[in-house]
mmCIF file of C-alpha atoms and ligand atoms in Angstrom:
data_model
loop_
_atom_site.group_PDB
_atom_site.id
_atom_site.type_symbol
_atom_site.label_atom_id
_atom_site.label_comp_id
_atom_site.label_asym_id
_atom_site.label_seq_id
_atom_site.Cartn_x
_atom_site.Cartn_y
_atom_site.Cartn_z
ATOM 1 C CA MET A 1 -8.771 -23.870 26.731
ATOM 2 C CA GLN A 2 -11.345 -25.476 24.680
ATOM 3 C CA ASP A 3 -11.504 -22.831 22.160
ATOM 4 C CA LEU A 4 -7.996 -22.569 21.528
ATOM 5 C CA ARG A 5 -7.392 -26.184 20.949
ATOM 6 C CA ASN A 6 -9.633 -25.813 17.868
ATOM 7 C CA GLN A 7 -7.138 -23.528 16.102
ATOM 8 C CA PRO A 8 -3.858 -24.523 14.439
ATOM 9 C CA ILE A 9 -1.688 -23.856 17.265
ATOM 10 C CA ASN A 10 1.987 -23.369 16.296
ATOM 11 C CA THR A 11 3.194 -22.775 19.809
ATOM 12 C CA PRO A 12 2.982 -23.690 23.287
ATOM 13 C CA LEU A 13 2.079 -19.988 24.445
ATOM 14 C CA ALA A 14 -1.655 -20.672 24.051
ATOM 15 C CA GLU A 15 -1.524 -23.032 26.816
ATOM 16 C CA GLU A 16 0.271 -20.430 28.857
ATOM 17 C CA VAL A 17 -2.377 -17.959 28.211
ATOM 18 C CA VAL A 18 -4.955 -20.007 29.629
ATOM 19 C CA LYS A 19 -2.884 -20.939 32.815
ATOM 20 C CA TYR A 20 -2.112 -17.305 33.485
ATOM 21 C CA ASN A 21 -5.636 -16.171 32.797
ATOM 22 C CA TYR A 22 -7.090 -18.682 35.364
ATOM 23 C CA ALA A 23 -4.438 -17.723 37.999
ATOM 24 C CA ASP A 24 -4.957 -13.955 37.682
ATOM 25 C CA LYS A 25 -8.669 -13.574 37.198
ATOM 26 C CA MET A 26 -7.764 -11.302 34.259
ATOM 27 C CA GLU A 27 -10.091 -11.685 31.300
ATOM 28 C CA GLU A 28 -8.657 -13.577 28.470
ATOM 29 C CA TRP A 29 -8.958 -10.593 26.112
ATOM 30 C CA GLN A 30 -6.948 -8.441 28.531
ATOM 31 C CA TYR A 31 -4.514 -10.893 28.939
ATOM 32 C CA GLN A 32 -4.160 -11.119 25.095
ATOM 33 C CA MET A 33 -3.820 -7.376 24.713
ATOM 34 C CA SER A 34 -1.223 -7.004 27.520
ATOM 35 C CA ASN A 35 0.787 -9.630 25.758
ATOM 36 C CA GLN A 36 0.823 -8.640 22.086
ATOM 37 C CA VAL A 37 3.259 -10.225 19.919
ATOM 38 C CA ASN A 38 5.250 -7.188 18.980
ATOM 39 C CA THR A 39 8.870 -8.000 19.304
ATOM 40 C CA LEU A 40 11.224 -9.850 17.333
ATOM 41 C CA GLU A 41 11.778 -12.364 20.104
ATOM 42 C CA GLU A 42 8.102 -12.930 20.520
ATOM 43 C CA LEU A 43 7.372 -13.348 16.980
ATOM 44 C CA LYS A 44 10.009 -16.133 16.780
ATOM 45 C CA LYS A 45 8.036 -18.334 18.880
ATOM 46 C CA TYR A 46 5.356 -18.317 16.189
ATOM 47 C CA ILE A 47 7.141 -18.162 12.768
ATOM 48 C CA ASN A 48 10.352 -19.008 11.150
ATOM 49 C CA ILE A 49 11.249 -15.460 10.352
ATOM 50 C CA THR A 50 13.022 -14.771 6.997
ATOM 51 C CA PRO A 51 15.998 -12.418 6.747
ATOM 52 C CA GLY A 52 13.859 -10.030 4.803
ATOM 53 C CA GLU A 53 11.128 -9.848 7.586
ATOM 54 C CA GLU A 54 13.796 -9.666 10.220
ATOM 55 C CA LYS A 55 15.471 -6.634 8.393
ATOM 56 C CA ALA A 56 11.950 -4.800 7.932
ATOM 57 C CA ILE A 57 11.252 -5.210 11.638
ATOM 58 C CA GLU A 58 14.477 -3.885 12.707
ATOM 59 C CA GLU A 59 14.126 -0.956 10.186
ATOM 60 C CA THR A 60 10.613 -0.035 10.925
ATOM 61 C CA THR A 61 9.581 2.822 13.164
ATOM 62 C CA ALA A 62 5.784 2.221 12.884
ATOM 63 C CA ARG A 63 3.776 0.251 15.416
ATOM 64 C CA TRP A 64 3.473 -3.562 14.637
ATOM 65 C CA GLY A 65 2.087 -6.491 16.324
ATOM 66 C CA THR A 66 -0.981 -8.564 17.054
ATOM 67 C CA THR A 67 -2.721 -10.632 19.766
ATOM 68 C CA PRO A 68 -1.156 -14.083 20.562
ATOM 69 C CA TYR A 69 -4.450 -15.713 19.442
ATOM 70 C CA PHE A 70 -4.298 -14.082 15.823
ATOM 71 C CA ALA A 71 -0.429 -14.705 15.738
ATOM 72 C CA SER A 72 -1.049 -18.480 16.159
ATOM 73 C CA LEU A 73 -2.999 -18.389 12.893
ATOM 74 C CA MET A 74 0.171 -17.555 10.925
ATOM 75 C CA ASP A 75 1.723 -20.397 8.884
ATOM 76 C CA PRO A 76 5.227 -20.639 10.590
ATOM 77 C CA ASN A 77 6.947 -21.858 7.430
ATOM 78 C CA ASN A 78 5.437 -19.651 4.701
ATOM 79 C CA SER A 79 6.223 -16.142 4.365
ATOM 80 C CA ASN A 80 3.424 -15.755 1.856
ATOM 81 C CA CYS A 81 0.780 -16.818 4.383
ATOM 82 C CA PRO A 82 -2.165 -14.491 4.085
ATOM 83 C CA VAL A 83 -2.487 -13.975 7.898
ATOM 84 C CA ARG A 84 1.354 -13.360 8.240
ATOM 85 C CA LYS A 85 1.347 -10.691 5.694
ATOM 86 C CA GLN A 86 -1.185 -8.752 7.509
ATOM 87 C CA VAL A 87 0.825 -8.863 10.692
ATOM 88 C CA VAL A 88 4.628 -8.857 9.875
ATOM 89 C CA PRO A 89 6.128 -5.378 8.426
ATOM 90 C CA SER A 90 7.638 -5.645 5.058
ATOM 91 C CA ILE A 91 10.679 -3.751 3.567
ATOM 92 C CA HIS A 92 8.351 -2.391 0.961
ATOM 93 C CA GLU A 93 6.695 -0.271 3.336
ATOM 94 C CA GLN A 94 9.278 2.241 2.984
ATOM 95 C CA ASN A 95 8.580 2.819 -0.705
ATOM 96 C CA ASN A 96 5.779 5.092 -1.625
ATOM 97 C CA LEU A 97 4.555 5.742 -5.307
ATOM 98 C CA TYR A 98 0.717 6.286 -5.106
ATOM 99 C CA GLY A 99 0.311 7.264 -1.214
ATOM 100 C CA ILE A 100 -0.669 10.624 -0.335
ATOM 101 C CA GLU A 101 1.122 12.133 2.538
ATOM 102 C CA ASN A 102 -1.149 13.342 5.436
ATOM 103 C CA TYR A 103 -3.634 10.932 3.752
ATOM 104 C CA LEU A 104 -6.217 10.823 6.696
ATOM 105 C CA VAL A 105 -6.478 14.582 7.017
ATOM 106 C CA TYR A 106 -7.036 14.955 3.344
ATOM 107 C CA LYS A 107 -9.372 11.921 3.136
ATOM 108 C CA GLU A 108 -11.553 12.620 6.070
ATOM 109 C CA ASN A 109 -11.769 16.428 5.092
ATOM 110 C CA ARG A 110 -10.216 17.554 8.277
ATOM 111 C CA SER A 111 -8.985 20.683 6.860
ATOM 112 C CA GLY A 112 -12.188 21.861 5.228
ATOM 113 C CA ASP A 113 -14.655 24.676 6.194
ATOM 114 C CA GLU A 114 -16.629 22.843 8.876
ATOM 115 C CA GLU A 115 -15.203 23.188 12.440
ATOM 116 C CA ARG A 116 -15.417 19.682 13.993
ATOM 117 C CA PRO A 117 -13.898 18.183 16.896
ATOM 118 C CA ASP A 118 -10.899 15.730 16.188
ATOM 119 C CA THR A 119 -13.069 12.656 16.954
ATOM 120 C CA ILE A 120 -15.440 13.558 14.114
ATOM 121 C CA ALA A 121 -14.903 12.657 10.324
ATOM 122 C CA ARG A 122 -17.533 13.636 7.931
ATOM 123 C CA GLN A 123 -18.465 12.692 4.480
ATOM 124 C CA TYR A 124 -22.079 12.485 4.317
ATOM 125 C CA ARG A 125 -25.084 14.624 5.704
ATOM 126 C CA ASP A 126 -26.653 11.860 7.959
ATOM 127 C CA ARG A 127 -23.835 9.919 9.241
ATOM 128 C CA ILE A 128 -20.499 10.482 10.690
ATOM 129 C CA ALA A 129 -17.371 8.481 11.887
ATOM 130 C CA PHE A 130 -16.630 8.968 15.660
ATOM 131 C CA THR A 131 -13.140 8.191 16.200
ATOM 132 C CA VAL A 132 -12.820 7.224 19.808
ATOM 133 C CA VAL A 133 -9.401 5.421 20.246
ATOM 134 C CA ASN A 134 -6.223 4.730 18.285
ATOM 135 C CA LYS A 135 -5.280 1.432 19.569
ATOM 136 C CA CYS A 136 -6.140 -1.937 17.691
ATOM 137 C CA GLY A 137 -5.880 -5.621 18.344
ATOM 138 C CA ILE A 138 -3.671 -5.853 15.268
ATOM 139 C CA TYR A 139 -1.758 -3.229 13.381
ATOM 140 C CA CYS A 140 -2.532 -4.226 9.905
ATOM 141 C CA ARG A 141 0.261 -3.495 7.438
ATOM 142 C CA HIS A 142 -2.272 -2.379 4.930
ATOM 143 C CA CYS A 143 -4.119 0.032 7.335
ATOM 144 C CA PHE A 144 -5.443 3.174 5.542
ATOM 145 C CA ARG A 145 -5.481 4.881 8.819
ATOM 146 C CA LYS A 146 -1.856 4.006 9.365
ATOM 147 C CA GLU A 147 -0.830 7.768 10.029
ATOM 148 C CA LEU A 148 -3.137 7.753 13.132
ATOM 149 C CA VAL A 149 -2.934 4.114 14.260
ATOM 150 C CA VAL A 150 0.245 2.632 12.941
ATOM 151 C CA ASP A 151 2.675 5.503 12.356
ATOM 152 C CA LYS A 152 1.445 7.697 14.939
ATOM 153 C CA SER A 153 2.420 10.931 13.034
ATOM 154 C CA LEU A 154 -1.084 12.023 13.294
ATOM 155 C CA GLN A 155 -2.196 12.914 16.847
ATOM 156 C CA LEU A 156 -5.748 13.263 17.631
ATOM 157 C CA ARG A 157 -7.573 14.443 20.723
ATOM 158 C CA PHE A 158 -9.845 11.758 21.814
ATOM 159 C CA ASP A 159 -12.402 13.807 23.711
ATOM 160 C CA VAL A 160 -15.386 11.743 23.789
ATOM 161 C CA ASP A 161 -17.761 13.998 25.430
ATOM 162 C CA GLU A 162 -16.634 16.920 23.128
ATOM 163 C CA GLY A 163 -17.675 14.599 20.198
ATOM 164 C CA LEU A 164 -20.845 13.742 21.725
ATOM 165 C CA GLU A 165 -21.847 17.404 22.375
ATOM 166 C CA TRP A 166 -21.092 18.233 18.708
ATOM 167 C CA ILE A 167 -23.325 15.309 17.602
ATOM 168 C CA ARG A 168 -26.076 16.365 19.905
ATOM 169 C CA GLU A 169 -25.987 19.963 18.344
ATOM 170 C CA HIS A 170 -26.127 18.486 14.641
ATOM 171 C CA THR A 171 -29.670 17.374 14.307
ATOM 172 C CA GLU A 172 -29.366 16.384 10.545
ATOM 173 C CA LEU A 173 -27.375 13.377 11.682
ATOM 174 C CA ARG A 174 -29.179 9.866 12.147
ATOM 175 C CA GLU A 175 -26.357 7.607 12.523
ATOM 176 C CA VAL A 176 -22.938 7.436 14.216
ATOM 177 C CA LEU A 177 -20.263 4.913 13.166
ATOM 178 C CA VAL A 178 -18.079 4.471 16.373
ATOM 179 C CA THR A 179 -14.596 3.665 15.077
ATOM 180 C CA GLY A 180 -10.855 3.991 15.833
ATOM 181 C CA GLY A 181 -8.487 2.307 16.016
ATOM 182 C CA ASP A 182 -10.621 -0.361 17.610
ATOM 183 C CA PRO A 183 -13.511 0.882 19.851
ATOM 184 C CA LEU A 184 -14.171 -2.648 21.340
ATOM 185 C CA LEU A 185 -10.773 -2.297 23.040
ATOM 186 C CA LEU A 186 -12.231 0.422 25.227
ATOM 187 C CA SER A 187 -13.698 -1.012 28.720
ATOM 188 C CA ASP A 188 -17.258 -2.348 28.918
ATOM 189 C CA GLU A 189 -18.118 0.857 31.089
ATOM 190 C CA LYS A 190 -16.673 3.163 28.472
ATOM 191 C CA ILE A 191 -18.594 1.461 25.750
ATOM 192 C CA ASP A 192 -21.737 1.559 27.705
ATOM 193 C CA TYR A 193 -21.261 5.277 28.451
ATOM 194 C CA ILE A 194 -21.052 6.056 24.590
ATOM 195 C CA ILE A 195 -23.868 3.873 23.535
ATOM 196 C CA CYS A 196 -26.113 5.212 26.341
ATOM 197 C CA LYS A 197 -25.109 9.016 25.580
ATOM 198 C CA LEU A 198 -25.816 8.405 21.878
ATOM 199 C CA ARG A 199 -29.114 6.843 22.492
ATOM 200 C CA GLU A 200 -30.228 9.908 24.600
ATOM 201 C CA ILE A 201 -29.697 12.081 21.454
ATOM 202 C CA PRO A 202 -33.290 12.116 20.027
ATOM 203 C CA HIS A 203 -32.112 12.403 16.294
ATOM 204 C CA ILE A 204 -29.785 9.379 16.407
ATOM 205 C CA GLU A 205 -31.594 6.375 15.026
ATOM 206 C CA MET A 206 -28.802 3.908 14.680
ATOM 207 C CA ILE A 207 -25.190 3.257 16.086
ATOM 208 C CA ARG A 208 -22.700 1.092 14.076
ATOM 209 C CA PHE A 209 -19.347 -0.097 15.354
ATOM 210 C CA GLY A 210 -16.327 -0.775 13.283
ATOM 211 C CA SER A 211 -14.121 -3.381 14.883
ATOM 212 C CA ARG A 212 -11.747 -6.034 13.978
ATOM 213 C CA LEU A 213 -11.840 -7.805 17.171
ATOM 214 C CA PRO A 214 -14.262 -10.457 16.397
ATOM 215 C CA ILE A 215 -11.597 -11.644 13.854
ATOM 216 C CA VAL A 216 -8.279 -10.758 15.745
ATOM 217 C CA LEU A 217 -9.500 -11.108 19.436
ATOM 218 C CA PRO A 218 -12.798 -12.850 19.518
ATOM 219 C CA HIS A 219 -12.461 -13.403 23.297
ATOM 220 C CA ARG A 220 -13.357 -9.819 23.528
ATOM 221 C CA ILE A 221 -16.990 -10.757 23.166
ATOM 222 C CA THR A 222 -17.632 -11.562 26.770
ATOM 223 C CA LYS A 223 -20.664 -11.869 28.664
ATOM 224 C CA GLY A 224 -20.005 -8.278 30.187
ATOM 225 C CA LEU A 225 -19.934 -6.894 26.784
ATOM 226 C CA GLN A 226 -23.004 -8.760 25.711
ATOM 227 C CA ARG A 227 -24.909 -7.143 28.605
ATOM 228 C CA VAL A 228 -23.622 -3.635 27.362
ATOM 229 C CA LEU A 229 -24.536 -4.349 23.866
ATOM 230 C CA GLY A 230 -27.545 -6.594 24.259
ATOM 231 C CA ARG A 231 -30.376 -4.693 25.797
ATOM 232 C CA TYR A 232 -33.265 -4.282 23.573
ATOM 233 C CA HIS A 233 -33.723 -0.631 22.395
ATOM 234 C CA LYS A 234 -35.188 1.075 19.434
ATOM 235 C CA VAL A 235 -31.807 2.526 18.550
ATOM 236 C CA PRO A 236 -29.962 -0.636 17.249
ATOM 237 C CA ILE A 237 -26.430 -1.629 17.031
ATOM 238 C CA TRP A 238 -24.804 -2.753 13.986
ATOM 239 C CA LEU A 239 -21.153 -3.886 13.787
ATOM 240 C CA ASN A 240 -18.765 -4.193 10.606
ATOM 241 C CA THR A 241 -15.753 -6.186 11.173
ATOM 242 C CA GLN A 242 -12.728 -6.739 8.733
ATOM 243 C CA CYS A 243 -11.918 -10.249 7.630
ATOM 244 C CA ASN A 244 -9.638 -10.618 4.513
ATOM 245 C CA HIS A 245 -9.015 -14.167 4.213
ATOM 246 C CA ALA A 246 -10.652 -17.546 5.072
ATOM 247 C CA ASN A 247 -7.693 -18.516 7.139
ATOM 248 C CA GLU A 248 -8.602 -15.691 9.705
ATOM 249 C CA ILE A 249 -11.966 -17.711 10.432
ATOM 250 C CA THR A 250 -11.839 -20.172 13.356
ATOM 251 C CA GLU A 251 -14.528 -21.901 15.693
ATOM 252 C CA LYS A 252 -13.674 -19.131 18.182
ATOM 253 C CA THR A 253 -14.713 -16.391 15.476
ATOM 254 C CA ALA A 254 -18.020 -18.215 14.759
ATOM 255 C CA GLU A 255 -18.745 -18.336 18.592
ATOM 256 C CA SER A 256 -18.030 -14.578 18.820
ATOM 257 C CA VAL A 257 -20.219 -13.771 15.914
ATOM 258 C CA TRP A 258 -23.034 -15.767 17.522
ATOM 259 C CA ALA A 259 -22.610 -14.025 20.747
ATOM 260 C CA LEU A 260 -23.041 -10.817 18.917
ATOM 261 C CA LEU A 261 -26.146 -12.112 16.937
ATOM 262 C CA THR A 262 -27.740 -13.407 19.968
ATOM 263 C CA CYS A 263 -27.714 -10.144 21.670
ATOM 264 C CA GLY A 264 -29.102 -8.499 18.631
ATOM 265 C CA VAL A 265 -26.119 -7.037 16.941
ATOM 266 C CA ASN A 266 -25.947 -7.712 13.248
ATOM 267 C CA VAL A 267 -22.472 -8.506 11.716
ATOM 268 C CA GLY A 268 -21.153 -7.360 8.546
ATOM 269 C CA ASN A 269 -17.718 -7.438 6.967
ATOM 270 C CA GLN A 270 -15.545 -4.808 5.237
ATOM 271 C CA ALA A 271 -12.720 -6.543 3.389
ATOM 272 C CA VAL A 272 -9.803 -4.876 1.818
ATOM 273 C CA LEU A 273 -8.799 -6.187 -1.610
ATOM 274 C CA LEU A 274 -5.040 -7.090 -1.117
ATOM 275 C CA LYS A 275 -2.538 -8.192 -3.631
ATOM 276 C CA GLY A 276 -1.218 -11.598 -2.813
ATOM 277 C CA ILE A 277 -3.616 -12.065 -0.071
ATOM 278 C CA ASN A 278 -7.284 -12.217 -1.419
ATOM 279 C CA ASP A 279 -6.797 -11.043 -4.971
ATOM 280 C CA ASP A 280 -6.943 -14.693 -6.545
ATOM 281 C CA LYS A 281 -10.234 -16.285 -7.399
ATOM 282 C CA LYS A 282 -10.013 -19.152 -4.780
ATOM 283 C CA SER A 283 -9.240 -16.932 -1.798
ATOM 284 C CA PHE A 284 -11.959 -14.387 -2.717
ATOM 285 C CA LYS A 285 -14.787 -16.882 -3.166
ATOM 286 C CA GLU A 286 -13.723 -18.931 -0.049
ATOM 287 C CA LEU A 287 -13.477 -15.859 2.075
ATOM 288 C CA HIS A 288 -17.116 -14.679 1.146
ATOM 289 C CA GLN A 289 -18.631 -18.088 1.429
ATOM 290 C CA LYS A 290 -16.889 -18.829 4.735
ATOM 291 C CA LEU A 291 -18.131 -15.511 6.157
ATOM 292 C CA LEU A 292 -21.586 -16.571 5.487
ATOM 293 C CA ASN A 293 -20.965 -19.848 7.074
ATOM 294 C CA ILE A 294 -20.179 -18.071 10.379
ATOM 295 C CA ARG A 295 -23.167 -15.672 9.814
ATOM 296 C CA ILE A 296 -21.271 -12.585 8.932
ATOM 297 C CA ARG A 297 -22.885 -10.833 6.063
ATOM 298 C CA PRO A 298 -20.365 -9.492 3.429
ATOM 299 C CA TYR A 299 -20.897 -5.779 3.152
ATOM 300 C CA TYR A 300 -18.053 -4.162 1.402
ATOM 301 C CA VAL A 301 -14.749 -5.044 -0.406
ATOM 302 C CA PHE A 302 -12.571 -1.884 -0.609
ATOM 303 C CA TYR A 303 -10.198 -1.040 -3.105
ATOM 304 C CA LEU A 304 -6.816 -0.377 -1.301
ATOM 305 C CA GLU A 305 -6.861 3.502 -0.312
ATOM 306 C CA PRO A 306 -3.770 5.690 -1.375
ATOM 307 C CA ALA A 307 -2.345 5.812 2.150
ATOM 308 C CA PRO A 308 1.559 5.902 2.132
ATOM 309 C CA GLY A 309 3.637 2.831 2.180
ATOM 310 C CA ILE A 310 1.052 0.349 1.305
ATOM 311 C CA ASP A 311 1.643 0.004 -2.552
ATOM 312 C CA HIS A 312 2.752 -3.395 -2.361
ATOM 313 C CA PHE A 313 -0.641 -4.472 -1.567
ATOM 314 C CA ARG A 314 -2.199 -2.631 -4.584
ATOM 315 C CA THR A 315 -4.074 -4.264 -7.278
ATOM 316 C CA PRO A 316 -5.397 -2.898 -10.594
ATOM 317 C CA VAL A 317 -8.710 -0.820 -9.896
ATOM 318 C CA GLU A 318 -10.852 -3.368 -11.959
ATOM 319 C CA LYS A 319 -9.660 -6.477 -9.879
ATOM 320 C CA GLY A 320 -12.451 -6.496 -7.285
ATOM 321 C CA ALA A 321 -15.145 -6.199 -9.954
ATOM 322 C CA GLU A 322 -13.641 -9.029 -11.965
ATOM 323 C CA LEU A 323 -13.440 -11.186 -8.809
ATOM 324 C CA ILE A 324 -17.038 -10.583 -8.114
ATOM 325 C CA ARG A 325 -17.897 -11.444 -11.755
ATOM 326 C CA ASP A 326 -15.787 -14.499 -11.785
ATOM 327 C CA THR A 327 -16.322 -16.040 -8.634
ATOM 328 C CA ILE A 328 -19.369 -14.604 -6.798
ATOM 329 C CA ARG A 329 -22.436 -13.353 -8.780
ATOM 330 C CA GLY A 330 -24.102 -16.502 -10.091
ATOM 331 C CA HIS A 331 -21.389 -18.725 -8.967
ATOM 332 C CA THR A 332 -22.429 -18.791 -5.139
ATOM 333 C CA SER A 333 -25.078 -17.577 -2.845
ATOM 334 C CA GLY A 334 -26.311 -13.980 -3.660
ATOM 335 C CA LEU A 335 -25.851 -13.253 0.051
ATOM 336 C CA ALA A 336 -22.171 -13.587 -0.237
ATOM 337 C CA GLN A 337 -21.875 -10.912 -2.560
ATOM 338 C CA PRO A 338 -20.238 -7.633 -1.184
ATOM 339 C CA MET A 339 -20.311 -4.288 -2.930
ATOM 340 C CA TYR A 340 -16.947 -3.292 -4.319
ATOM 341 C CA VAL A 341 -16.297 0.174 -3.632
ATOM 342 C CA ILE A 342 -13.350 2.726 -3.623
ATOM 343 C CA ALA A 343 -13.366 5.084 -0.533
ATOM 344 C CA THR A 344 -12.745 8.595 -1.611
ATOM 345 C CA LYS A 345 -12.831 11.936 0.170
ATOM 346 C CA ILE A 346 -16.063 12.511 -1.425
ATOM 347 C CA GLY A 347 -17.614 9.291 -0.074
ATOM 348 C CA LYS A 348 -17.637 5.526 -1.124
ATOM 349 C CA ILE A 349 -17.969 5.071 -4.930
ATOM 350 C CA PRO A 350 -19.152 1.556 -6.085
ATOM 351 C CA LEU A 351 -17.161 -0.048 -8.955
ATOM 352 C CA MET A 352 -19.271 -3.164 -9.711
ATOM 353 C CA PRO A 353 -18.818 -5.210 -12.541
ATOM 354 C CA ASP A 354 -20.430 -3.874 -15.751
ATOM 355 C CA TYR A 355 -20.885 -6.965 -18.168
ATOM 356 C CA TYR A 356 -24.602 -7.434 -17.581
ATOM 357 C CA ILE A 357 -25.927 -4.867 -20.035
ATOM 358 C CA VAL A 358 -24.556 -6.004 -23.651
ATOM 359 C CA GLU A 359 -26.796 -3.768 -25.530
ATOM 360 C CA LYS A 360 -29.397 -1.238 -25.241
ATOM 361 C CA ASP A 361 -31.662 0.416 -27.807
ATOM 362 C CA GLU A 362 -34.979 2.171 -27.928
ATOM 363 C CA GLU A 363 -36.939 -1.132 -27.536
ATOM 364 C CA LYS A 364 -35.122 -3.377 -25.184
ATOM 365 C CA TYR A 365 -31.918 -4.242 -23.009
ATOM 366 C CA THR A 366 -29.860 -7.275 -23.938
ATOM 367 C CA LEU A 367 -28.599 -8.707 -20.660
ATOM 368 C CA GLN A 368 -26.042 -11.426 -20.093
ATOM 369 C CA ASN A 369 -25.618 -13.765 -17.057
ATOM 370 C CA TYR A 370 -22.654 -15.062 -15.309
ATOM 371 C CA ARG A 371 -22.394 -17.880 -17.927
ATOM 372 C CA GLY A 372 -22.596 -15.517 -20.882
ATOM 373 C CA GLU A 373 -26.209 -16.473 -21.660
ATOM 374 C CA ILE A 374 -28.360 -13.740 -23.154
ATOM 375 C CA THR A 375 -31.828 -12.569 -22.338
ATOM 376 C CA THR A 376 -33.839 -9.253 -23.109
ATOM 377 C CA ILE A 377 -36.198 -7.015 -21.169
ATOM 378 C CA PRO A 378 -38.218 -4.207 -22.596
ATOM 379 C CA ASN A 379 -36.742 -0.722 -22.315
ATOM 380 C CA ILE A 380 -39.313 1.280 -20.395
ATOM 381 C CA HIS A 381 -39.330 5.109 -20.853
ATOM 382 C CA GLU A 382 -40.293 7.181 -17.950
ATOM 383 C CA ASP A 383 -43.158 9.031 -19.765
ATOM 384 C CA GLU A 384 -44.685 5.735 -20.924
ATOM 385 C CA THR A 385 -44.879 4.281 -17.208
ATOM 386 C CA ALA A 386 -46.763 7.585 -16.191
ATOM 387 C CA ASP A 387 -49.775 6.596 -18.424
ATOM 388 C CA SER A 388 -49.565 2.751 -17.812
ATOM 389 C CA PRO A 389 -52.399 1.095 -16.209
ATOM 390 C CA LEU A 390 -50.270 0.183 -13.427
ATOM 391 C CA HIS A 391 -49.924 3.576 -12.178
HETATM 392 C C1 PLP B 401 -17.585 4.989 5.316
HETATM 393 C C2 PLP B 401 -17.950 6.128 6.018
HETATM 394 C C3 PLP B 401 -19.147 6.234 6.431
HETATM 395 C C4 PLP B 401 -20.258 5.020 6.106
HETATM 396 O O1 PLP B 401 -20.694 4.903 4.786
HETATM 397 P P1 PLP B 401 -21.623 3.692 4.557
HETATM 398 O O2 PLP B 401 -21.627 3.744 2.791
HETATM 399 O O3 PLP B 401 -22.953 4.272 5.172
HETATM 400 O O4 PLP B 401 -21.036 2.576 5.134
HETATM 401 C C5 PLP B 401 -19.672 7.580 6.963
HETATM 402 N N1 PLP B 401 -18.733 8.503 7.218
HETATM 403 C C6 PLP B 401 -17.453 8.300 6.769
HETATM 404 C C7 PLP B 401 -16.710 9.448 7.186
HETATM 405 C C8 PLP B 401 -17.017 7.211 6.266
HETATM 406 O O5 PLP B 401 -15.604 7.128 5.934
HETATM 407 S S1 SF4 B 402 -7.770 -2.940 12.858
HETATM 408 FE FE1 SF4 B 402 -8.505 -1.223 11.317
HETATM 409 S S2 SF4 B 402 -7.717 0.749 12.245
HETATM 410 FE FE2 SF4 B 402 -6.664 -1.018 13.215
HETATM 411 S S3 SF4 B 402 -4.654 -1.298 11.958
HETATM 412 FE FE3 SF4 B 402 -6.160 -2.761 11.212
HETATM 413 S S4 SF4 B 402 -7.247 -1.605 9.539
HETATM 414 FE FE4 SF4 B 402 -6.147 -0.103 10.707
#
């Protein structure tokens, strides 16, 4: 109850949540999941819906909705609210200019030469994505896995044991990224099972979870889950979440991150660059500062992938690099700087700002800082270093 009072609550529903929870002994997160805000009627308790939003909801065949907690972070009177735009379907989802049909099959190399279980997506030699569920705490309108998660046009077989067996056979792997959907929506028992089984495989050196729940359902980080994640083990657990705007961060988020950190789980962020949500200087800088403020380390900012029906969120490719140049590097803590990447079917490709090297000749590099000031460093050639007294 205390937790929710710290939020901008737009609805009396939050109070009901607590009462029901108390009466029923259901965990808060389970209550939140079984009461997703995913009907027009429910949504109207949170926001004053516009005719355009109403039309989009009536016409969509895709999954949409989120937890009551995350819904309460929407601005009831502003349809441009950065939280609201990630939650509420838009009529623009019916347009498709740059999106690739069957995107996930294409992107995750699912139709390639290597035989793999449905749960395994592979782009690299030493690590794979292990897709264990197709449910989420929010059905993000910009989701690049939308064919699996939002539209449900792609059906995968979530056979965890089959996936584990494949991982066991592939001794070149050293890391498994457990993803979905949202893997933290599985029960504590199921998560415990996956972690234990992975840790039994001698070549697996680390486990990474991808979960939006610390942001959209921070209540999920319960004492029970802490027990599952928190035992000391030489195979560490890392977690990357997704937060796209500072308005998604509350006291409750900070507490859930602390709960993860105190049981030894490092928390990073993977944001998506979204037009009209975080592609302005103020939002971009604030997001990254606030993430650090609650102990989340910015890891990636993704250029929007070419999944179908999400073009209305698309920015020019250079945008992310420009925002890092203009608001992060030099302007604020270096720890706040994410790597800007485009995720492609041949892996993630960094697209960082390239203003630093103004000139390069045989003798020196001329470098520029964030203020446009110039300095030089010598241009060292490989063959010279070989003879240098330092080597
Ligand atoms: C993103 C991704 C990874 C992890 O890449 P990192 O650069 O290590 O974060 C691994 N496998 C697949 C299939 C991915 O999409
Ligand atoms: S939480 Fe992740 S997988 Fe789920 S809808 Fe959002 S972006 Fe897609």
